[in-house]
Coordinates of C-alpha atoms in Angstrom, one line a residue:
X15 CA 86.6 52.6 112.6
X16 CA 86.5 52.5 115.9
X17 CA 90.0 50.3 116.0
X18 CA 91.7 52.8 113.4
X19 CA 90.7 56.1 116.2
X20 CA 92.2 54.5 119.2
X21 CA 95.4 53.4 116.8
X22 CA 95.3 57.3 116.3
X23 CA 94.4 58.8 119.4
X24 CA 98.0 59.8 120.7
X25 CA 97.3 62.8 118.0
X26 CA 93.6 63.5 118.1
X27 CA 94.2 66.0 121.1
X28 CA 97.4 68.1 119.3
X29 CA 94.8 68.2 115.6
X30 CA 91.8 69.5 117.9
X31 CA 93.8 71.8 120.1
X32 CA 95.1 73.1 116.9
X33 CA 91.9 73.4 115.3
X34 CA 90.6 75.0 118.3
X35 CA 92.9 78.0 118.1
X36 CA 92.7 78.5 114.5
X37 CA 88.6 78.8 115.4
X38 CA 89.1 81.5 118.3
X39 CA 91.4 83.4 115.8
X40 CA 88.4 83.3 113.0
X41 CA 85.7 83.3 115.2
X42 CA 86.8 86.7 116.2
X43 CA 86.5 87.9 112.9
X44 CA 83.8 86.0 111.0
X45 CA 81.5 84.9 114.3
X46 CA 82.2 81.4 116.0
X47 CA 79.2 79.6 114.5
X48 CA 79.9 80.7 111.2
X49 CA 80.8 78.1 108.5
X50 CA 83.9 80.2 107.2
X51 CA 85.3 80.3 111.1
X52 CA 85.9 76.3 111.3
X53 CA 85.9 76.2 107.6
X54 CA 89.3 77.9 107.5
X55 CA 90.5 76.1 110.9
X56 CA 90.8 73.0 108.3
X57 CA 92.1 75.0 106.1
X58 CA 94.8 76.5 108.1
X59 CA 95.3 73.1 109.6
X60 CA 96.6 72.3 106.2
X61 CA 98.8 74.8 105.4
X62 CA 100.4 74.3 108.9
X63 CA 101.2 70.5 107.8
X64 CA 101.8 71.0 104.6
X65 CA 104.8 73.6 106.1
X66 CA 106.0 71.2 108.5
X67 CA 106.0 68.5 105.6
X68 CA 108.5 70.5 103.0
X69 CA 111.6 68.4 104.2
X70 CA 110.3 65.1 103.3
X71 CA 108.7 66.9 100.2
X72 CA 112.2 67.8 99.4
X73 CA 113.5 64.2 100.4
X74 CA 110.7 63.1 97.9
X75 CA 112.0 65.0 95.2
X76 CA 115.9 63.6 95.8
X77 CA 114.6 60.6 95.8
X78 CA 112.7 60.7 92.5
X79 CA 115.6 62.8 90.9
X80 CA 117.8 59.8 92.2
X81 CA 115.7 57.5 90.4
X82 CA 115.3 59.3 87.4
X83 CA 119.1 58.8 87.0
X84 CA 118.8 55.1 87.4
X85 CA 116.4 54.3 84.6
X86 CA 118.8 53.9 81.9
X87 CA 120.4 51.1 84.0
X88 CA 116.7 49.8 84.7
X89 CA 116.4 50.1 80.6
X90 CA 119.0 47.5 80.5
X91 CA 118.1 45.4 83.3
X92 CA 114.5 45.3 81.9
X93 CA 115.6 44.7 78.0
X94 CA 118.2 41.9 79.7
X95 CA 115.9 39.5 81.6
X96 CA 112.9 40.7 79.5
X97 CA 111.9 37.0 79.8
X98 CA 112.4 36.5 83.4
X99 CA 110.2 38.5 85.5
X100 CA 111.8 37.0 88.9
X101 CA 115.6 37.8 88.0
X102 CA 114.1 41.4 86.6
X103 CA 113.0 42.0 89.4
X104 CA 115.7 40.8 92.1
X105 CA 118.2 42.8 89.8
X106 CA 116.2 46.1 90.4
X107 CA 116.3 45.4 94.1
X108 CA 120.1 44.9 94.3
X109 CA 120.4 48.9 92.0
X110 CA 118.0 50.6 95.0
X111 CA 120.1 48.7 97.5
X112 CA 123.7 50.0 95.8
X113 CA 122.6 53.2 94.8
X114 CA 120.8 54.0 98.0
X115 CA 117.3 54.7 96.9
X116 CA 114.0 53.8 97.6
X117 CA 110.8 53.6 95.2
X118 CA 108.9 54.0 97.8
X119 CA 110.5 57.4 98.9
X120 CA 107.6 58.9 96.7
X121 CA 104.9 58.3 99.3
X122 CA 106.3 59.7 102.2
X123 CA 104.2 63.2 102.5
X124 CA 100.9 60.5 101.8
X125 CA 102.3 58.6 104.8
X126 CA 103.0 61.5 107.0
X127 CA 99.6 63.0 106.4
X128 CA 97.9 59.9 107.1
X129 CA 98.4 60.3 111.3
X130 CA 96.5 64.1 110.8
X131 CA 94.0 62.7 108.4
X132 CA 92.6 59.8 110.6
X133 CA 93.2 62.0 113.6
X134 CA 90.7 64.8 111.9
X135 CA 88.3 62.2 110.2
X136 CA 88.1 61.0 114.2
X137 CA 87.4 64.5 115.4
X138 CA 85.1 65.2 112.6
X139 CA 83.2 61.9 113.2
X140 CA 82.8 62.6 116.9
X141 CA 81.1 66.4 116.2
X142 CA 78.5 64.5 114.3
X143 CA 78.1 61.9 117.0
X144 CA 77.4 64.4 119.6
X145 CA 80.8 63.4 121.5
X146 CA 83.4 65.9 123.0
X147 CA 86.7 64.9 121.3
X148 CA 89.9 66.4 122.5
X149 CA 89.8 69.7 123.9
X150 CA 86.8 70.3 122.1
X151 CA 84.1 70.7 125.1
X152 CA 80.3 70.9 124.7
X153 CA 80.0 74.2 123.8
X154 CA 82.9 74.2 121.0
X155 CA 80.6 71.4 119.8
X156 CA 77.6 73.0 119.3
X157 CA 79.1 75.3 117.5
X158 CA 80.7 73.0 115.2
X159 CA 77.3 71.3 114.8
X160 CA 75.5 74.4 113.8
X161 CA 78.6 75.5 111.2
X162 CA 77.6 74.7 107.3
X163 CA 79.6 75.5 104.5
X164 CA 77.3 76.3 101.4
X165 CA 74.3 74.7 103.3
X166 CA 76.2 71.4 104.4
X167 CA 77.3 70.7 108.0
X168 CA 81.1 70.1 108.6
X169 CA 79.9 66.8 110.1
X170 CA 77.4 65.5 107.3
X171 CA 78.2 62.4 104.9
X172 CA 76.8 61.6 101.6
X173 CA 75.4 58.6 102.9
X174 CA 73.7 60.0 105.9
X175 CA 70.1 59.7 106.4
X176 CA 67.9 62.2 106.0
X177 CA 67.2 62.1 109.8
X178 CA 70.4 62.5 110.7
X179 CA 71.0 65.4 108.3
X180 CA 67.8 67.2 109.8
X181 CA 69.3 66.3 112.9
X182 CA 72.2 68.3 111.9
X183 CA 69.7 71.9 110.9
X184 CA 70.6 71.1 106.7
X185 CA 68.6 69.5 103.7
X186 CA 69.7 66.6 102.4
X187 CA 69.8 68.0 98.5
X188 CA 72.3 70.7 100.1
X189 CA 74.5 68.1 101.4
X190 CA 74.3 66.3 98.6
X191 CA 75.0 68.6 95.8
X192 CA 78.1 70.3 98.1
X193 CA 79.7 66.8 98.6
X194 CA 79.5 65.4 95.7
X195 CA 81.0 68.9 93.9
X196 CA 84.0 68.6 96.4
X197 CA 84.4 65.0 95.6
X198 CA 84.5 65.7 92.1
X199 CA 87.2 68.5 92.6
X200 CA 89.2 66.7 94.8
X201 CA 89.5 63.9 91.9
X202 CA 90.4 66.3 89.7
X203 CA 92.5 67.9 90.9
X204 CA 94.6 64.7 92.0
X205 CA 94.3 63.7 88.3
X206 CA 95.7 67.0 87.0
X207 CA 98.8 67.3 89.6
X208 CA 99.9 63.4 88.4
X209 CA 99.4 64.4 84.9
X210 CA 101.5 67.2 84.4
X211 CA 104.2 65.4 86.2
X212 CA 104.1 62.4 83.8
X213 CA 103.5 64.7 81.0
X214 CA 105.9 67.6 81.5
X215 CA 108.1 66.6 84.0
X216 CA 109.2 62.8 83.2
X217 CA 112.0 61.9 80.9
X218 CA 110.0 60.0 78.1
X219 CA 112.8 58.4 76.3
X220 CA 113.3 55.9 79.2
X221 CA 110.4 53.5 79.6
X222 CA 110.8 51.7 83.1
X223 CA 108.6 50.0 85.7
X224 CA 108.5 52.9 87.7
X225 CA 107.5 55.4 84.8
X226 CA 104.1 52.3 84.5
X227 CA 103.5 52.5 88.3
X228 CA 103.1 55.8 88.4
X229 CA 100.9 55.9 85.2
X230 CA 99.1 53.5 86.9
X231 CA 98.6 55.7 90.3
X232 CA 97.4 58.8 87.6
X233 CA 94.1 56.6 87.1
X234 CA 93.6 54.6 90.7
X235 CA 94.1 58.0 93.0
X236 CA 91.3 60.1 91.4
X237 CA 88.9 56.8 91.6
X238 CA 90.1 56.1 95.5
X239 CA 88.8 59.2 96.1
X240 CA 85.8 59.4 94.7
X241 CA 84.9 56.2 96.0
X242 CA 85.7 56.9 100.3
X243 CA 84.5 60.5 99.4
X244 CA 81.0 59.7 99.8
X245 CA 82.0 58.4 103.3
X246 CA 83.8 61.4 104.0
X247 CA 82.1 64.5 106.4
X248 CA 82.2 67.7 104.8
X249 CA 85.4 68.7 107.1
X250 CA 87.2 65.9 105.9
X251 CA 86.3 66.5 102.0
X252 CA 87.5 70.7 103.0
X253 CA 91.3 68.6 104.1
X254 CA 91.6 67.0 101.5
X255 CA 90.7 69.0 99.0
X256 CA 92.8 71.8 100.4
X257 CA 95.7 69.5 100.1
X258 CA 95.2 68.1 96.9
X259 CA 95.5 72.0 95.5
X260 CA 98.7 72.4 97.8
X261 CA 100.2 69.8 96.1
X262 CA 99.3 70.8 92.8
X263 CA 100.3 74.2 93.2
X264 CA 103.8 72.7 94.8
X265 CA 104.6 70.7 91.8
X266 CA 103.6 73.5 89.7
X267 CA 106.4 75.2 91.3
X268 CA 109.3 72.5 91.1
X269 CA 107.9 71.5 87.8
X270 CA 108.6 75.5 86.4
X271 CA 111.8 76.3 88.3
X272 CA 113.8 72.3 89.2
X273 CA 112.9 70.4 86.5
X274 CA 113.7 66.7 86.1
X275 CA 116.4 66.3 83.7
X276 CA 115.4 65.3 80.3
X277 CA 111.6 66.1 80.7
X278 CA 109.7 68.5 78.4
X279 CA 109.3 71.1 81.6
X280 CA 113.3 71.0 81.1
X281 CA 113.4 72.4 77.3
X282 CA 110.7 75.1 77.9
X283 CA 113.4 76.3 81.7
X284 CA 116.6 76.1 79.8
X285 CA 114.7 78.2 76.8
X286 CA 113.8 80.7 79.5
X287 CA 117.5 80.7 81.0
X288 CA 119.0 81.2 77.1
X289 CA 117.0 84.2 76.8
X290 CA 118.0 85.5 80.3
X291 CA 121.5 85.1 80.0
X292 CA 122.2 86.2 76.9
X293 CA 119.9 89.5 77.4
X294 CA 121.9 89.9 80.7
X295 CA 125.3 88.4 79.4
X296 CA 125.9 86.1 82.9
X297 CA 123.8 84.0 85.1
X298 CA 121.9 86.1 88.0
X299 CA 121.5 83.6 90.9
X300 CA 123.0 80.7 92.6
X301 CA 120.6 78.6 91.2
X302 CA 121.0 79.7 87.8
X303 CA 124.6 79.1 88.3
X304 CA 124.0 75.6 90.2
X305 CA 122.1 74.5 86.8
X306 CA 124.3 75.6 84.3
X307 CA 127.5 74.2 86.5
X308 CA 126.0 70.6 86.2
X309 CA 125.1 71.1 82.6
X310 CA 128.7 72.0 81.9
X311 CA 129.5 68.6 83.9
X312 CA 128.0 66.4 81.9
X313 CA 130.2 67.0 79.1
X314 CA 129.5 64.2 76.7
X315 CA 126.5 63.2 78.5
X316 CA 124.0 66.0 78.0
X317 CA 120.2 65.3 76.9
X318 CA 118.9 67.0 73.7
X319 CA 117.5 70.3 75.8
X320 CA 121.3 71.1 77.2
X321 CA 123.1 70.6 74.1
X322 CA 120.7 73.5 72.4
X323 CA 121.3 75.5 75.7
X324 CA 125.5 75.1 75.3
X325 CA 125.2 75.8 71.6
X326 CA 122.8 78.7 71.5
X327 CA 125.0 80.4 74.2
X328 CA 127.8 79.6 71.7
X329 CA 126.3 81.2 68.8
X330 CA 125.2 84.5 70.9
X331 CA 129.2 84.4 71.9
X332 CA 128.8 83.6 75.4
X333 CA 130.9 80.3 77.2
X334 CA 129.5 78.4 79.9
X335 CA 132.2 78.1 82.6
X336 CA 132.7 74.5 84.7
X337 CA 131.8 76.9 87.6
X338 CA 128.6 77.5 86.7
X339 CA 129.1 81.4 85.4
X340 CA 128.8 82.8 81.3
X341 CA 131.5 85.0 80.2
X342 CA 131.7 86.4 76.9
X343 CA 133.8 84.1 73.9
X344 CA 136.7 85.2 72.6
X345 CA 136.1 84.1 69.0
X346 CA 133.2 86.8 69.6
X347 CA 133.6 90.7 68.3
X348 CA 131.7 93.0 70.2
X349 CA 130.4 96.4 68.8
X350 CA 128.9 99.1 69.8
X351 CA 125.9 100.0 68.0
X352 CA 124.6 103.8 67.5
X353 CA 122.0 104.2 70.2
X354 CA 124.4 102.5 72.7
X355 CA 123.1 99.2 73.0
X356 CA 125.9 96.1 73.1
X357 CA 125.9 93.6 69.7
X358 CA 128.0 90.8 69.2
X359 CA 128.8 89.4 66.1
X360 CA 131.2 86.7 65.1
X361 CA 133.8 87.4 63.1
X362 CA 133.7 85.6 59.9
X363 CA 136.8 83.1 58.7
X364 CA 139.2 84.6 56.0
X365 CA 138.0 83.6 52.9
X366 CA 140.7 81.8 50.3
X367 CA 141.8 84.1 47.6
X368 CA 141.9 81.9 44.3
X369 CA 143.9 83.9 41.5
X370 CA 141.7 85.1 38.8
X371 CA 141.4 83.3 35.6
X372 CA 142.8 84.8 32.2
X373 CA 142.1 84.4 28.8
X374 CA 144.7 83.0 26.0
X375 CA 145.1 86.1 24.7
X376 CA 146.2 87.3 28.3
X377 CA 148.2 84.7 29.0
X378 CA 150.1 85.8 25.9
X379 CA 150.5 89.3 25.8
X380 CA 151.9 88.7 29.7
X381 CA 154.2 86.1 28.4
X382 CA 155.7 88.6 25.6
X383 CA 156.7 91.2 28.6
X384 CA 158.6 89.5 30.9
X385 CA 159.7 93.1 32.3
X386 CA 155.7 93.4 33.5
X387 CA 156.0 89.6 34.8
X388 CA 156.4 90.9 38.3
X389 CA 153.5 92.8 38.3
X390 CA 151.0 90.6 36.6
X391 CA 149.4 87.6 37.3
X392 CA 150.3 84.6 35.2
X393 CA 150.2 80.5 35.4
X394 CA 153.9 80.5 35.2
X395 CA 156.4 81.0 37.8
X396 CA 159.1 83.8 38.0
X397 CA 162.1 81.6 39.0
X398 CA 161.1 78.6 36.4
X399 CA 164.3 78.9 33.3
X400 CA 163.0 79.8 30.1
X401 CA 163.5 77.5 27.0
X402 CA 166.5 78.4 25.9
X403 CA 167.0 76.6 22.4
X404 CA 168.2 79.0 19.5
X405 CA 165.2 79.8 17.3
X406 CA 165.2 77.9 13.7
X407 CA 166.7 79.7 10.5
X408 CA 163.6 80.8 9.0
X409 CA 161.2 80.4 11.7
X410 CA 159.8 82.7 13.8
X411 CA 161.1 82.5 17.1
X412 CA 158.9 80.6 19.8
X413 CA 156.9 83.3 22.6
X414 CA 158.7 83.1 26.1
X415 CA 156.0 80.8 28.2
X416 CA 154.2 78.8 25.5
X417 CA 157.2 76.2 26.5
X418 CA 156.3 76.7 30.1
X419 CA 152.3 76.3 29.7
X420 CA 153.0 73.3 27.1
X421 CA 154.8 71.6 29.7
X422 CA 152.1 72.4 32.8
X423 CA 149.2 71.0 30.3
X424 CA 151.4 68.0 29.3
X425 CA 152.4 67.3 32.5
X426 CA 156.2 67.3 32.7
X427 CA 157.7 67.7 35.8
X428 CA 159.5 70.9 36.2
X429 CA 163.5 72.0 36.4
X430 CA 165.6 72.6 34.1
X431 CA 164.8 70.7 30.4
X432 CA 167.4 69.4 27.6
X433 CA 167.4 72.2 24.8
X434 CA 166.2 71.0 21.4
X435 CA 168.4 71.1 18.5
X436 CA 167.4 73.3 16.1
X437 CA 165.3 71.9 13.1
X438 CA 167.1 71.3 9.8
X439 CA 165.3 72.4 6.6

């Protein structure tokens, strides 16, 4: 341990000056032997990292977006040389290397952190040793030794002795039951943040190496850290705990407002954008207007969630635009309903008017009143010639139109037709 403190000791000074004013800040308000004064130091020396850390948290999520967009050509890679791990993987190697991306781009907050971590575990250790540290000078370290949070000194380990917890003005049952109820939150909570990103923020339909590695981490972070807890001191259990709930409340927040494309958390944003935009009839930020402009870019390309989210603004008469903004269809009718409020309805397709079916008798008595032919409907047409052979001596003469219909039902072709001669008797 000693080794891993010197490799970190360029930044044991900046943590403990750090921590130092944080404490004279707190101390003023809570007392500076308190528990809850160096308590929130940590704390605050969280949040301060955590700030300066957003730019590679936002570097992290580019980078996983980037490689979220490379797993269908993983898909093939890995379905090509299913049977050759070695070309498998030299073939993913040469996609991060054209694309530009990095698996390991992931890790970088973990990586960042790790300088501060080892820097505080150092500080930490040296406040149970009885060692100034830093800028910490004897009396700042008594006071540290003589702060406890819920019974437990910021210095004391699960493993310590019980003289060396006496030593320290604590039980060892206190420091027990307080460390390993940290530990087990701090496993949790880990557990919970990389669950909800596989579960609601992971495109499921593509099953990669990557999406397995970091199923795998889901399982190995929580039992990494309940196996070094128990050789953590309390102060450095208070870190990481505090950053294990920054990070979950973080991805909570990307998860719920950036989504990764094609993840569940993607359906449940664009189904509270369709209701947003078509109660307000347009898009009300930039980033509204961002999402829906790369939506509208895909074209051909969209997932399940955006092709619901294009046609549900269709159906409400609204058009997404290739900049990004909704304006209203013009296939759409808008009225105005009575108490003022604005509803849209589509205006239905003319319907094909079929002519109405008559009966025989119909059919005749419009046949034998050709003057009314004009302004009744009948089978036959107004320009087709009538049958003009003479009727038979004897006979009764033939209705105008039977010759007409007989023809239509026996399928002669129409025009003018040869007159019969007249029957002999």
């Amino acid at each position: 341990m000693d080794t891993i403190a010197s490799l970190f000791s360029f930044i044991t000074t900046p943590v403990s000056w750090v921590i130092v004013q944080f404490h004279t800040v707190y101390g003023a308000i809570f007392g500076p032997d308190t528990g809850w004064a160096w308590g929130l130091s940590i704390v605050s020396l969280v949040v301060l990292i955590r700030i300066c850390l957003i730019p590679l948290f936002v570097k992290q999520i580019k980078a996983t977006r980037a490689m979220q967009t490379l797993q269908p050509e993983m898909k093939k890679i890995q379905e090509r040389y299913k049977n050759d791990k070695q070309r498998q993987s030299e073939e993913m190697m040469k996609l991060y290397k054209e694309s530009g991306t990095n698996p390991l781009s992931s890790c970088l907050p973990i990586l960042a952190q790790s300088p501060f971590f080892f820097a505080l575990y150092h500080v930490l250790n040296g406040i149970a040793s009885g060692h100034t540290v830093g800028v910490i000078n004897e009396s700042l370290l008594a006071s540290a030794r003589q702060a406890h949070i819920f019974g437990a000194p910021l210095a004391a380990k699960f493993k310590d002795s019980s003289d060396t917890i006496h030593a320290l003005g604590a039980s060892v049952t206190d420091v027990r039951v307080v460390t390993i109820l940290m530990i087990v939150l701090m496993s949790a909570s880990q557990f919970y943040t990389q669950r909800q990103l596989m579960t609601k923020n992971v495109d499921t339909t593509v099953k990669t190496p990557f999406m397995q590695q970091q199923k795998m981490l889901m399982y190995v972070f929580p039992i990494m850290f309940a196996v070094f807890g128990i050789n953590f001191p309390v102060g450095v259990l208070v870190y990481w705990l505090t950053t294990n709930v920054w990070t979950m409340g973080q991805q909570m927040y990307v998860i719920h407002n950036n989504p990764t494309p094609g993840s569940k958390a993607q359906g449940a944003y664009l189904e509270r954008l369709y209701k947003h935009v078509t109660h307000h009839g347009k898009t009300r930020n930039r980033r509204e207007r961002a999402i829906v402009k790369a939506i509208v870019a895909k074209g051909r390309d969209r997932n399940e969630f955006e092709r619901k989210f294009i046609n549900g603004l269709n159906k409400a008469g609204l058009a997404a635009q290739a900049d990004g903004t909704v304006v209203k269809s013009e296939s759409v009718a808008a009225t105005q309903s009575e108490d003022g409020t604005q509803v849209t309805a589509t205006a239905p397709a003319p319907r094909r008017q079929q002519p109405k079916r008559q009966s025989k008798a119909q059919r005749q008595s419009t046949a034998g009143k050709p003057d009314e032919a004009g302004s009744s409907t009948s089978l036959s047409k107004s320009d087709e010639p009538q049958d003009a052979s003479p009727a038979a001596p004897g006979k009764a003469a033939s209705k105008p139109g039977n010759g007409t219909r007989s023809r239509a039902q026996s399928g002669q072709r129409k025009g003018p037709q040869r007159p019969k001669s007249p029957s002999k008797k």
